XYZ file of C-alpha atoms in Angstrom:
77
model
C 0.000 0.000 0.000
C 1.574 3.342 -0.741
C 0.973 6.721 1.000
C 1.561 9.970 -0.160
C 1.903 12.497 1.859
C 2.099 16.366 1.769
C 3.553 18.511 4.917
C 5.519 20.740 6.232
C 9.218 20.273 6.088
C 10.594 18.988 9.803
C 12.024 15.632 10.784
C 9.035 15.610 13.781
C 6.637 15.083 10.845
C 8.932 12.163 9.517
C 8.823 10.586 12.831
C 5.177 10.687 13.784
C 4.383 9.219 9.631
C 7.086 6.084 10.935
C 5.736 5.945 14.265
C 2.193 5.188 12.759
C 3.494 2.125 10.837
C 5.355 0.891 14.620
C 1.905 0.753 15.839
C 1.015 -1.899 13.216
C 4.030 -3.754 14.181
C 5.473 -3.030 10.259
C 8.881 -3.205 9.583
C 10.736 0.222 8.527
C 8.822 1.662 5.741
C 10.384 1.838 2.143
C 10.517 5.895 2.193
C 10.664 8.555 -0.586
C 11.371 12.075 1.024
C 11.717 15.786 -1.161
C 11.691 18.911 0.911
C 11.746 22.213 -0.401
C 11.989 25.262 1.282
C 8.588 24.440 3.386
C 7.073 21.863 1.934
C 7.889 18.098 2.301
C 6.406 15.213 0.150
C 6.818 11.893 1.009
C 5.936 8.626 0.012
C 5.792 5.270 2.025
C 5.593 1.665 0.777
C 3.796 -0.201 3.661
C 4.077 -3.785 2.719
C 1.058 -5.991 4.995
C -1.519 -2.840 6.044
C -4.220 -3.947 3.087
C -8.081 -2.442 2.874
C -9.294 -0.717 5.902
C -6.574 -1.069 8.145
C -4.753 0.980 5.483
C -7.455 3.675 5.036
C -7.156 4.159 8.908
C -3.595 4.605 8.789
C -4.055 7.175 6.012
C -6.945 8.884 7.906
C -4.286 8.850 11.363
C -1.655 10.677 8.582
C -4.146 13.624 7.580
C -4.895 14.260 11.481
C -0.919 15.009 12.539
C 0.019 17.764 13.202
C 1.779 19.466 9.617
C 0.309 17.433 7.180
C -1.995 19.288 4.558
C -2.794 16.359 2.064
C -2.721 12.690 2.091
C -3.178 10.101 -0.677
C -3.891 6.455 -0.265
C -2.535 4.164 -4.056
C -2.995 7.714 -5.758
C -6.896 8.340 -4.982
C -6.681 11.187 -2.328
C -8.702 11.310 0.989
């Protein structure tokens, strides 16, 4: 399942995006990270978090505290 995920750019945001996976009991994610000047972009591979579950996790994303857009496989929430 892959997230994308639009924020602002600090490693805090990072860490709360991984720490959501830990709660699943995932393994590291396979992460994609560009940061500009403000904005970051990244995009996690979560290998095992399949149909709701994953729509959950995506729904957790958009709630943190920086994050301005999520997408779940491409289809935004």
């Amino acid at each position: 399942m892959r997230f994308d995920i639009v924020g602002e750019a600090n490693a805090a945001l990072l860490c709360r995006l991984v720490g959501l996976a830990a709660q699943h009991d995932l393994a590291a994610p396979d992460m994609e990270v560009r940061v500009t000047s403000e904005r970051m972009v990244v995009r996690l591979e979560l290998d095992g978090l399949d149909g709701p579950p994953g729509r959950i996790v995506a729904e957790k994303m958009l709630r943190c505290i920086g994050v301005e857009a999520v997408a779940l496989d491409g289809a935004a929430l």
